[in-house]
Tab-separated table of C-alpha atoms in Angstrom:
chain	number	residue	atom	x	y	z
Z	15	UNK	CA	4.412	-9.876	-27.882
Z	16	UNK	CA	2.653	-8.910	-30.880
Z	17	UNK	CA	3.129	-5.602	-32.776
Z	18	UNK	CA	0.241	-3.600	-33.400
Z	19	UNK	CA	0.695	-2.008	-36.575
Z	20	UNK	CA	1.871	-5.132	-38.917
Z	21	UNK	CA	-0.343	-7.485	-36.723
Z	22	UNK	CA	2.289	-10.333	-36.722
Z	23	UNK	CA	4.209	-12.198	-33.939
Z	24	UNK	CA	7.533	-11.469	-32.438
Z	25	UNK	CA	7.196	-13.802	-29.733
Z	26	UNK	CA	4.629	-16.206	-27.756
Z	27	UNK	CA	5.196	-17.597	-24.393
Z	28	UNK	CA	4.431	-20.749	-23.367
Z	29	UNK	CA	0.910	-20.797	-21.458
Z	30	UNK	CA	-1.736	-23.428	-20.863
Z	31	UNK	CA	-4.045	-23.394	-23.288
Z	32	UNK	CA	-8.066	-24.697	-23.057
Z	33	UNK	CA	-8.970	-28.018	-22.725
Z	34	UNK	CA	-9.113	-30.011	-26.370
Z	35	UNK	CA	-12.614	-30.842	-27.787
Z	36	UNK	CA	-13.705	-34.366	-26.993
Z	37	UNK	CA	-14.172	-36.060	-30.470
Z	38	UNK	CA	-17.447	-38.195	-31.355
Z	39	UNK	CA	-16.227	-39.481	-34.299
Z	40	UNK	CA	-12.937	-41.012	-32.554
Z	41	UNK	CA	-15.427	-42.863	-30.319
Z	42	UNK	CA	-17.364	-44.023	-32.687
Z	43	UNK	CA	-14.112	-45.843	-34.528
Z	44	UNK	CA	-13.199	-47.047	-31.061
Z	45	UNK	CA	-16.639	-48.848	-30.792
Z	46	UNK	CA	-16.458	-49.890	-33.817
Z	47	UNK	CA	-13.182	-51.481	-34.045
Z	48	UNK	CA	-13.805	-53.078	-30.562
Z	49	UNK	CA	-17.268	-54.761	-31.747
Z	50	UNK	CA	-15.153	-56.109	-34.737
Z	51	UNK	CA	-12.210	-57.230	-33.044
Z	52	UNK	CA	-14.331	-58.916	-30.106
Z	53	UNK	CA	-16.964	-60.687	-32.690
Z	54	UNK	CA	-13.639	-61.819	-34.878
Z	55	UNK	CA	-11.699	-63.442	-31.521
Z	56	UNK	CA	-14.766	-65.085	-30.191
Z	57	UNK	CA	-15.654	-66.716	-33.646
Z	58	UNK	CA	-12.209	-67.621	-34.202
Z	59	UNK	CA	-12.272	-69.235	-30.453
Z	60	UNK	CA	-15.731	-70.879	-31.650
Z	61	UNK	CA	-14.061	-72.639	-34.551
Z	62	UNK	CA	-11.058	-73.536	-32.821
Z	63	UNK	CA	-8.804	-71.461	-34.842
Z	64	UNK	CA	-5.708	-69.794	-32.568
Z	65	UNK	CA	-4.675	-65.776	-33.006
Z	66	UNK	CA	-1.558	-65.511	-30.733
Z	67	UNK	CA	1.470	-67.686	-31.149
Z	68	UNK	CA	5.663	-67.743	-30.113
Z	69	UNK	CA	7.646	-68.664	-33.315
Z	70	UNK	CA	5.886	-71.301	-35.073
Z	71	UNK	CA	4.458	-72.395	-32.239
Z	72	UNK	CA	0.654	-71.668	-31.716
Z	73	UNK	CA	-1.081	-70.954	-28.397
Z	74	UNK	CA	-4.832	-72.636	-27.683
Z	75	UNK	CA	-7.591	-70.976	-29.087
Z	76	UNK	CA	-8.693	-69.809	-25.200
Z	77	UNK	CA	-6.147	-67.158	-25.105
Z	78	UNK	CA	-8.468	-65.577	-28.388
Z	79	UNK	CA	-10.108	-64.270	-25.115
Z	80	UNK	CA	-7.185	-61.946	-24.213
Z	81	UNK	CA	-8.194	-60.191	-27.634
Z	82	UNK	CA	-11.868	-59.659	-27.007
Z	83	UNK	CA	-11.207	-58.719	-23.231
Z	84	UNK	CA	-9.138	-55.720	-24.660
Z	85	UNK	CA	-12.187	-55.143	-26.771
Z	86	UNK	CA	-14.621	-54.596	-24.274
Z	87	UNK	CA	-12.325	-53.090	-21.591
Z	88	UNK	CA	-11.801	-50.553	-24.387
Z	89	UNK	CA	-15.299	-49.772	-25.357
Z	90	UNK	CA	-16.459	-49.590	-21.585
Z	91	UNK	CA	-13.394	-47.160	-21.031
Z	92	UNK	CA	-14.525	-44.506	-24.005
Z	93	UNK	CA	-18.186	-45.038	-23.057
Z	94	UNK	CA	-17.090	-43.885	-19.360
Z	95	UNK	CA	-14.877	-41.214	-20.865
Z	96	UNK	CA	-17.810	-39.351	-22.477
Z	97	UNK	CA	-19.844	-39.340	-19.054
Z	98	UNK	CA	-16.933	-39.079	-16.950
Z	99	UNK	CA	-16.258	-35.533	-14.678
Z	100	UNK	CA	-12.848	-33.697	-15.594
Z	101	UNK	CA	-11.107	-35.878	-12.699
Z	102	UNK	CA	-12.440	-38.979	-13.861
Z	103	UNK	CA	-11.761	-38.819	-17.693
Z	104	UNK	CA	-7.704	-37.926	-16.889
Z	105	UNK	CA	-7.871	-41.621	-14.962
Z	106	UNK	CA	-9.610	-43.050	-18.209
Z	107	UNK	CA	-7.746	-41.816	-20.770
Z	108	UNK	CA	-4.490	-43.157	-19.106
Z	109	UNK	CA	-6.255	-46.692	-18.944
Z	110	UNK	CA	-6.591	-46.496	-22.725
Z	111	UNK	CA	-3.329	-46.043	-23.220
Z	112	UNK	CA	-2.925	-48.964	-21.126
Z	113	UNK	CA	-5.188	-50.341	-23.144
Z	114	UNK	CA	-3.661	-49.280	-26.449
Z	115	UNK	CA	-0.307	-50.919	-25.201
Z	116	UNK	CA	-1.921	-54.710	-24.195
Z	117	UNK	CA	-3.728	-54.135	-28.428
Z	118	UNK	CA	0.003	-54.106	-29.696
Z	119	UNK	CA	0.344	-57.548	-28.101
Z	120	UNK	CA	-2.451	-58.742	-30.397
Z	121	UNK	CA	-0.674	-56.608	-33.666
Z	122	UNK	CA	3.080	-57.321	-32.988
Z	123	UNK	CA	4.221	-58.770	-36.218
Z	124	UNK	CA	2.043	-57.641	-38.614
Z	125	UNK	CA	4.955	-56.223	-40.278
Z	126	UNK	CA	6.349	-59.855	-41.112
Z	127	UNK	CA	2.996	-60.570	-42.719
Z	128	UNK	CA	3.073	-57.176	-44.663
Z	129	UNK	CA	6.819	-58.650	-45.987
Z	130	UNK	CA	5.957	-62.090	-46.668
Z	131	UNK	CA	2.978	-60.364	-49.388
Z	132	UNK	CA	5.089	-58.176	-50.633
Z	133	UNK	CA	7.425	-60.924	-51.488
Z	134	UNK	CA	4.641	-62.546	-53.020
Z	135	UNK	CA	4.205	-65.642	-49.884
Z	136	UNK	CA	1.367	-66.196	-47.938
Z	137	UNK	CA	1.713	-65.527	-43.994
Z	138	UNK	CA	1.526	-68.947	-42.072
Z	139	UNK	CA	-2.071	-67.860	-40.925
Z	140	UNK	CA	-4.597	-65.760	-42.591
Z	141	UNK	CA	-7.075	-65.264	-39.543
Z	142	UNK	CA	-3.790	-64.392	-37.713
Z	143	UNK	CA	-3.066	-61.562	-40.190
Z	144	UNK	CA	-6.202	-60.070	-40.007
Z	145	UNK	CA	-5.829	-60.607	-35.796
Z	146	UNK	CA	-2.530	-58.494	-36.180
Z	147	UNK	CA	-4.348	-55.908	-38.693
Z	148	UNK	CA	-6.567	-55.248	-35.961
Z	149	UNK	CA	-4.838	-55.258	-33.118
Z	150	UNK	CA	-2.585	-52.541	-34.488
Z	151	UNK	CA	-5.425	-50.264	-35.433
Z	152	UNK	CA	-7.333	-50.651	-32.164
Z	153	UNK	CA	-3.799	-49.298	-30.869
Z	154	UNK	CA	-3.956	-46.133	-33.044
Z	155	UNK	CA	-7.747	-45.590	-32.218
Z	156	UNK	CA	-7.077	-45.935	-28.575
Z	157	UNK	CA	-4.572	-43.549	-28.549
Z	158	UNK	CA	-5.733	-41.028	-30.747
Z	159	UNK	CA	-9.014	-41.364	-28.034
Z	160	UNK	CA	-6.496	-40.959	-25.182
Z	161	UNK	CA	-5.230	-37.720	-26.418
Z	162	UNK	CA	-8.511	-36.117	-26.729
Z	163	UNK	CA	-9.629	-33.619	-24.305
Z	164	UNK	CA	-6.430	-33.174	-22.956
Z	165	UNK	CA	-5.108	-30.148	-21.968
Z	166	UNK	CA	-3.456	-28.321	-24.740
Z	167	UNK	CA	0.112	-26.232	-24.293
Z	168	UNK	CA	0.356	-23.086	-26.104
Z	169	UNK	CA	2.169	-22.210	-29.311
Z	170	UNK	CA	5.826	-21.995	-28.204
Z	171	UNK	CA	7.855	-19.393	-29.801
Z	172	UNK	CA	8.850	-19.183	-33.743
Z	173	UNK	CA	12.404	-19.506	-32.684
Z	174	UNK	CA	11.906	-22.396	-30.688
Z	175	UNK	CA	9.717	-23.769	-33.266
Z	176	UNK	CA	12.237	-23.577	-35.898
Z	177	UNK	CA	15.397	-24.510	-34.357
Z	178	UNK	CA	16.812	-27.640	-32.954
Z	179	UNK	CA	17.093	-31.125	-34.515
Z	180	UNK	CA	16.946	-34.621	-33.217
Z	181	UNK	CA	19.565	-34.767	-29.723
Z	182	UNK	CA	22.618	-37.003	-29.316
Z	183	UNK	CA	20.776	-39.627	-28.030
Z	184	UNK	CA	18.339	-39.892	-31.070
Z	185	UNK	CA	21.243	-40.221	-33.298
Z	186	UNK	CA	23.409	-42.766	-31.276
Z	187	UNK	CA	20.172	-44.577	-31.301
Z	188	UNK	CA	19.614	-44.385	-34.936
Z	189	UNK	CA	22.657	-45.237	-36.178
Z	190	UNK	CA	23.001	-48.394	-33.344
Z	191	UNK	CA	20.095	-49.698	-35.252
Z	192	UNK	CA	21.967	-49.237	-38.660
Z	193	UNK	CA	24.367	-51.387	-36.994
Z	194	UNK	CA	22.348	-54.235	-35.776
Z	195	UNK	CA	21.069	-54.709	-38.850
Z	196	UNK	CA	24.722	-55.705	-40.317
Z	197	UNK	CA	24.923	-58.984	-39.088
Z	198	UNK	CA	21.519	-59.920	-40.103
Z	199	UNK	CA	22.184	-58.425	-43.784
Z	200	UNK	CA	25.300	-59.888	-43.807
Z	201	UNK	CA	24.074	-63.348	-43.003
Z	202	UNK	CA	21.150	-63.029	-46.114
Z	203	UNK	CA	23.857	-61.782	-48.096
Z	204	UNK	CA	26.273	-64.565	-47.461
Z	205	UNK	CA	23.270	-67.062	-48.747
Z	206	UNK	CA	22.398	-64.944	-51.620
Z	207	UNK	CA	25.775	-65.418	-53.013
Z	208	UNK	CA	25.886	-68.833	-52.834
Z	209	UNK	CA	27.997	-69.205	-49.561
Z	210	UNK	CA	27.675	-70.493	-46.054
Z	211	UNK	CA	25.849	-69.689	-42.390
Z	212	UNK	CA	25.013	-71.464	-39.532
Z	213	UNK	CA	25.629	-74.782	-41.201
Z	214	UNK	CA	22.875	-73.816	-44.328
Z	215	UNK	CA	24.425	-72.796	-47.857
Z	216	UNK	CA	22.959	-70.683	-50.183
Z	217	UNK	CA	21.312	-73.379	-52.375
Z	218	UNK	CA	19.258	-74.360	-49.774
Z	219	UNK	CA	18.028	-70.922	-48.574
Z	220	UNK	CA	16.795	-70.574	-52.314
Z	221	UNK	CA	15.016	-74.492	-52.380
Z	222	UNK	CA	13.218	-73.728	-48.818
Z	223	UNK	CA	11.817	-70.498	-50.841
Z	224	UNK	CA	11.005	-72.116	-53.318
Z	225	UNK	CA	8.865	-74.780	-51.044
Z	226	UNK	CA	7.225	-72.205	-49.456
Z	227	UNK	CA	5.726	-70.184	-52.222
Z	228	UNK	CA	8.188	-67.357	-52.937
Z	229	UNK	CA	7.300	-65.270	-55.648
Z	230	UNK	CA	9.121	-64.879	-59.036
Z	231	UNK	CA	10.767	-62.096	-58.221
Z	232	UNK	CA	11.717	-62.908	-54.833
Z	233	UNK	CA	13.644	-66.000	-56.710
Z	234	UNK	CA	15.093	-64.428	-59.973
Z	235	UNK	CA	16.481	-61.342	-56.748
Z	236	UNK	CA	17.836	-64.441	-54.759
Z	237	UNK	CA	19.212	-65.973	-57.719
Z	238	UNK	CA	21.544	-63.320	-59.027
Z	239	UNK	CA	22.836	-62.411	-55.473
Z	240	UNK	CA	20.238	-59.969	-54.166
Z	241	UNK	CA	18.204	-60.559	-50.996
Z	242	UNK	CA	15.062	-59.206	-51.354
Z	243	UNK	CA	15.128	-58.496	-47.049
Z	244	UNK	CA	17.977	-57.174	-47.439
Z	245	UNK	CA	16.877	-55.145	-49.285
Z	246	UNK	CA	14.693	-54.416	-47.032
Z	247	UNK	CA	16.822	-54.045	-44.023
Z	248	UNK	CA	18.563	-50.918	-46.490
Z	249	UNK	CA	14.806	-49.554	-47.036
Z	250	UNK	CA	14.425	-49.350	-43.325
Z	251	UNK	CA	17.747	-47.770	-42.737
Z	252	UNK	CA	16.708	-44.543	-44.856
Z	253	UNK	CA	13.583	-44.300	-43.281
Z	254	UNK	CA	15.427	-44.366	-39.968
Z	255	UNK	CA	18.067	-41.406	-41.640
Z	256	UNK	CA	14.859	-39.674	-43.166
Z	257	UNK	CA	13.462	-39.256	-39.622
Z	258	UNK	CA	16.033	-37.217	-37.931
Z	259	UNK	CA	17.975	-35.147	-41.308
Z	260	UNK	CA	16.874	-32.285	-43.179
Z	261	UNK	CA	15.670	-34.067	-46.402
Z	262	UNK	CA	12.998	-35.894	-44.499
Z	263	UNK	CA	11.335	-32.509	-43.229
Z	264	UNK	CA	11.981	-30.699	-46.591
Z	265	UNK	CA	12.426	-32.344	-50.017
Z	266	UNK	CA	16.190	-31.858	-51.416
Z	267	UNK	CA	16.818	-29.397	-53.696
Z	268	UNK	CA	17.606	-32.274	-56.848
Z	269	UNK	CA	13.671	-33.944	-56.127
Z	270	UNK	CA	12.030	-33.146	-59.420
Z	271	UNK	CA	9.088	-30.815	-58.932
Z	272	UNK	CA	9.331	-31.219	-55.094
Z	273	UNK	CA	12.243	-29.462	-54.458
Z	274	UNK	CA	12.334	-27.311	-51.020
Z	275	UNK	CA	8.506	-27.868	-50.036
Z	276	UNK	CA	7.980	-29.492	-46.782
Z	277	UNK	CA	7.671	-33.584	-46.569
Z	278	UNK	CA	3.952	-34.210	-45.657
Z	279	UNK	CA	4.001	-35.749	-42.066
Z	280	UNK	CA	2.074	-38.661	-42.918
Z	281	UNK	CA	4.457	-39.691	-45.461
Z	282	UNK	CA	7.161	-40.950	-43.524
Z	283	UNK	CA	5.425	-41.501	-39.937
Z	284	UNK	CA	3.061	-44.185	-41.538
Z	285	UNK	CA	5.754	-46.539	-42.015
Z	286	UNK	CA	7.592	-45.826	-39.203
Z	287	UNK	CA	4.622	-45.723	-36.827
Z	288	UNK	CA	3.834	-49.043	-38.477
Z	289	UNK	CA	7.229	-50.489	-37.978
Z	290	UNK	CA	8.089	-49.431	-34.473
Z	291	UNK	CA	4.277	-50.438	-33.252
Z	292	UNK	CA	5.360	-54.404	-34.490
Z	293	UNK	CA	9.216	-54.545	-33.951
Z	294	UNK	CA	9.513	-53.549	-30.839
Z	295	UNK	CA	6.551	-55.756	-29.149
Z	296	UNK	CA	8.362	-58.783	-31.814
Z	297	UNK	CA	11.608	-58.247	-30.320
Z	298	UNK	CA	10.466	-58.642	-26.671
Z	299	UNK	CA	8.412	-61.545	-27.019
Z	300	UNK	CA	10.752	-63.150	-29.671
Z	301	UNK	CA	13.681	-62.860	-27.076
Z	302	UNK	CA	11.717	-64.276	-24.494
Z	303	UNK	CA	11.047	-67.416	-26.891
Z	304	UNK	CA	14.970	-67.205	-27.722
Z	305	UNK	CA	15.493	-67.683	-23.980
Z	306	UNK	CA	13.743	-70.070	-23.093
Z	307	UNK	CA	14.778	-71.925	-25.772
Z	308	UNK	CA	18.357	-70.941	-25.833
Z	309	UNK	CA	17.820	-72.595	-21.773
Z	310	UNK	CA	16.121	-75.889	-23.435
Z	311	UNK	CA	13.012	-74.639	-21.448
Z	312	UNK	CA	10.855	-74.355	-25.267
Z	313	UNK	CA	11.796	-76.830	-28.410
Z	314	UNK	CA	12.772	-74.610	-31.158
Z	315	UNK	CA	11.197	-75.613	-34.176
Z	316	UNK	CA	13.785	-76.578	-37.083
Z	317	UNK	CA	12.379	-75.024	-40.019
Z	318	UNK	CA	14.560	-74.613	-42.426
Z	319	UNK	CA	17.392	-73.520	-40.525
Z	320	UNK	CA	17.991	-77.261	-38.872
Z	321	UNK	CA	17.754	-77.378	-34.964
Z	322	UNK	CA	20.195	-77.036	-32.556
Z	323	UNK	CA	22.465	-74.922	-32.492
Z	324	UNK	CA	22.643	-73.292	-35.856
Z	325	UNK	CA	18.828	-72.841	-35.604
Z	326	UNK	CA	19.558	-70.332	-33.008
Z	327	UNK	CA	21.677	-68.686	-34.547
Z	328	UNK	CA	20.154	-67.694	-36.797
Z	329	UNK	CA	16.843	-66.975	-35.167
Z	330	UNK	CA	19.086	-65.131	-33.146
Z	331	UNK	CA	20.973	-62.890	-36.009
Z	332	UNK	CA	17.393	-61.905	-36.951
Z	333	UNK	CA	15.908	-61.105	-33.374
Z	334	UNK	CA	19.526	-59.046	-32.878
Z	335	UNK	CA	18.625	-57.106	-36.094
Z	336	UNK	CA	14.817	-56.706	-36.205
Z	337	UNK	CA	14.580	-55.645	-32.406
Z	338	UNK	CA	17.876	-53.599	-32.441
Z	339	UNK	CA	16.243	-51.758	-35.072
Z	340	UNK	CA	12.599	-51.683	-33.778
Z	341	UNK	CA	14.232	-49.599	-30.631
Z	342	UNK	CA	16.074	-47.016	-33.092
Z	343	UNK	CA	12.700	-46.596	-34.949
Z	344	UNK	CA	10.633	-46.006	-31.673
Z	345	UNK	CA	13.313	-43.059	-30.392
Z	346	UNK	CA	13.861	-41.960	-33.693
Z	347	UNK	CA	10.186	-41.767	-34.979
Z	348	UNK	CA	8.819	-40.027	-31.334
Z	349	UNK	CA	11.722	-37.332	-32.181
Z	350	UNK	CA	10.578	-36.474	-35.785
Z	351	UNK	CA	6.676	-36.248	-34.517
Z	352	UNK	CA	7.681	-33.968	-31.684
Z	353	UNK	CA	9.423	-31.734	-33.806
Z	354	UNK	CA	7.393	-31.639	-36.893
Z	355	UNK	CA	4.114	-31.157	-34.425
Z	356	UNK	CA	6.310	-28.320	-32.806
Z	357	UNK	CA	6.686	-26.266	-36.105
Z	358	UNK	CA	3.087	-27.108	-37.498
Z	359	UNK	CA	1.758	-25.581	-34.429
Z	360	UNK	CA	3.420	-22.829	-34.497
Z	361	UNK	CA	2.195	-22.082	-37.909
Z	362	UNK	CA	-0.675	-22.622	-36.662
Z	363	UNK	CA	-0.178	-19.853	-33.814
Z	364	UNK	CA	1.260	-17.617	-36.014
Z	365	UNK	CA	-2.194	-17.366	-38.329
Z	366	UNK	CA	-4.207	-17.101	-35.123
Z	367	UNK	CA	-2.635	-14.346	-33.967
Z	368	UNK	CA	-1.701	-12.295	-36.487
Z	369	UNK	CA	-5.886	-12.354	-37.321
């Protein structure tokens, strides 16, 4: 209800609301993207250069073609949306998010490229990098497409709005992430000190780095005990806390100059949105490769880990860890948007009606 004299809420119920605008500019970026992304796979196929791979191991060039099928399926599919009868574009807009799900296949582990430049190393492939670049933005663009035009709910009420936190569930998930992250920090820890896992010491972890390019930093970090993924690993963890306690909605009262205004959205849902949109596809496909070689059905590659089984150890201490945590971050990062969109739209609300 809505009191006449001061003109400001005291209570909205939940209604349906009008159907959302469809948005030209979104389907623009879609077309866009997918005339980028299909030109890029098809060259790459016409110089014989592979995008997909399991491990080390790359995949022929052909399957480039998975990548510029998305493409296409994708620009047909918002094309058809902006003809399409009400019926029609609810069937269309759940095949892009079909469609947004097969693009994560193409951007799983861009995150391992974004850490290997930050740590000042060059991924193995740089027309991979760019293939994972774009396969996790034609994911955002088809899904920001897919929620267009949707029916809208209305502004629930300001109680509702402001109350509740992230559920049991959320935080069992979060902190079972924490944990499988231990062993995996544990094991980098155990090198950076100079001791031994898996049948590889310390000095060697820091000789393979140096082999393959590892920055300055990353070395003088390794050499005085410090893991720079370890590091990390403790990075993520605090985004993962940040997403479901108070100090990641609203700025602690001891942040210089920020204390007690809100945390912008964007701030912490760009990393995680990042993060979950690569773990979680690298942890399914990694453990499939783990399998199947674990079985003797795939040759796992050495490296620098030696083969056998110490090799899979330790690919498997990292899968355990990086997965485990790529879960936590997908259940804790849906959580913090639903909430945070909950109490901007009630703002929102709030101005409308008390106009």
């Amino acid at each position: 209800m809505t009191d006449p004299t001061h003109k400001t809420v005291t209570g909205v119920t939940s209604r349906p609301g009008p159907a959302g605008p469809e948005s030209p500019l979104l389907r623009w970026l879609l077309l866009g993207w997918a005339a980028v992304h299909a030109v890029f796979a098809a060259g790459c196929y016409a110089v014989g250069v592979p995008l997909f791979g399991l491990g080390p191991h790359r995949v022929p060039a052909v399957l480039n073609w998975f990548a510029v099928a998305v493409a296409v399926l994708a620009a047909g599919a918002a094309l058809a949306a902006s003809r399409a009868r009400p019926g029609g574009r609810s069937v269309l807009r759940r095949a892009l998010w079909v469609l947004a799900g097969l693009s994560l296949v193409s951007g799983f582990s861009l995150l391992m490229d974004v850490i290997a430049l930050l740590t000042g190393a060059l991924p193995d492939s740089l027309p991979a990098t760019a293939h994972h670049a774009l396969g996790l933005l034609g994911a955002l663009v088809l899904a920001a497409n897919a929620r267009t035009g949707r029916v809208s709910s209305a502004v629930p009420s300001i109680s509702a709005a402001g109350e509740g936190g992230p559920s049991r569930r959320v935080r069992l998930a979060v902190r079972a992430g924490v944990i499988a992250f231990l062993p995996y920090a544990t094991m980098k820890t155990i090198w950076a000190t100079g001791g031994t896992y898996a049948g590889v010491s310390g000095a060697e972890v820091l000789a393979a780095s140096r082999r393959n390019g590892a920055s300055g930093l990353w070395l003088a970090l390794e050499a005085r005990g410090l893991d720079p993924t370890a590091l990390l690993a403790v990075l993520g963890c605090l985004l993962l806390f940040a997403l479901i306690r108070p100090w990641g909605q609203v700025f602690p009262r001891r942040s210089p100059f920020l204390a007690g205004r809100p945390v912008p959205r964007w701030l912490l849902l760009t990393p995680a949105l990042i993060g979950a949109a690569t773990l979680l596809p690298y942890g399914l496909l990694g453990g499939g490769y783990l399998v199947l070689a674990s079985f003797g059905a795939l040759e796992l590659a050495a490296g620098d880990f030696g083969p056998g089984a110490d090799g899979l150890l330790v690919s498997w201490t990292g899968l355990v860890g990086f997965s485990g945590y790529g879960v936590a971050l997908v259940v804790a990062t849906r959580s913090y948007w639903l909430r945070t969109r909950t109490r901007t739209r009630a703002r929102t609300g709030i101005r409308t009606v008390a106009r």
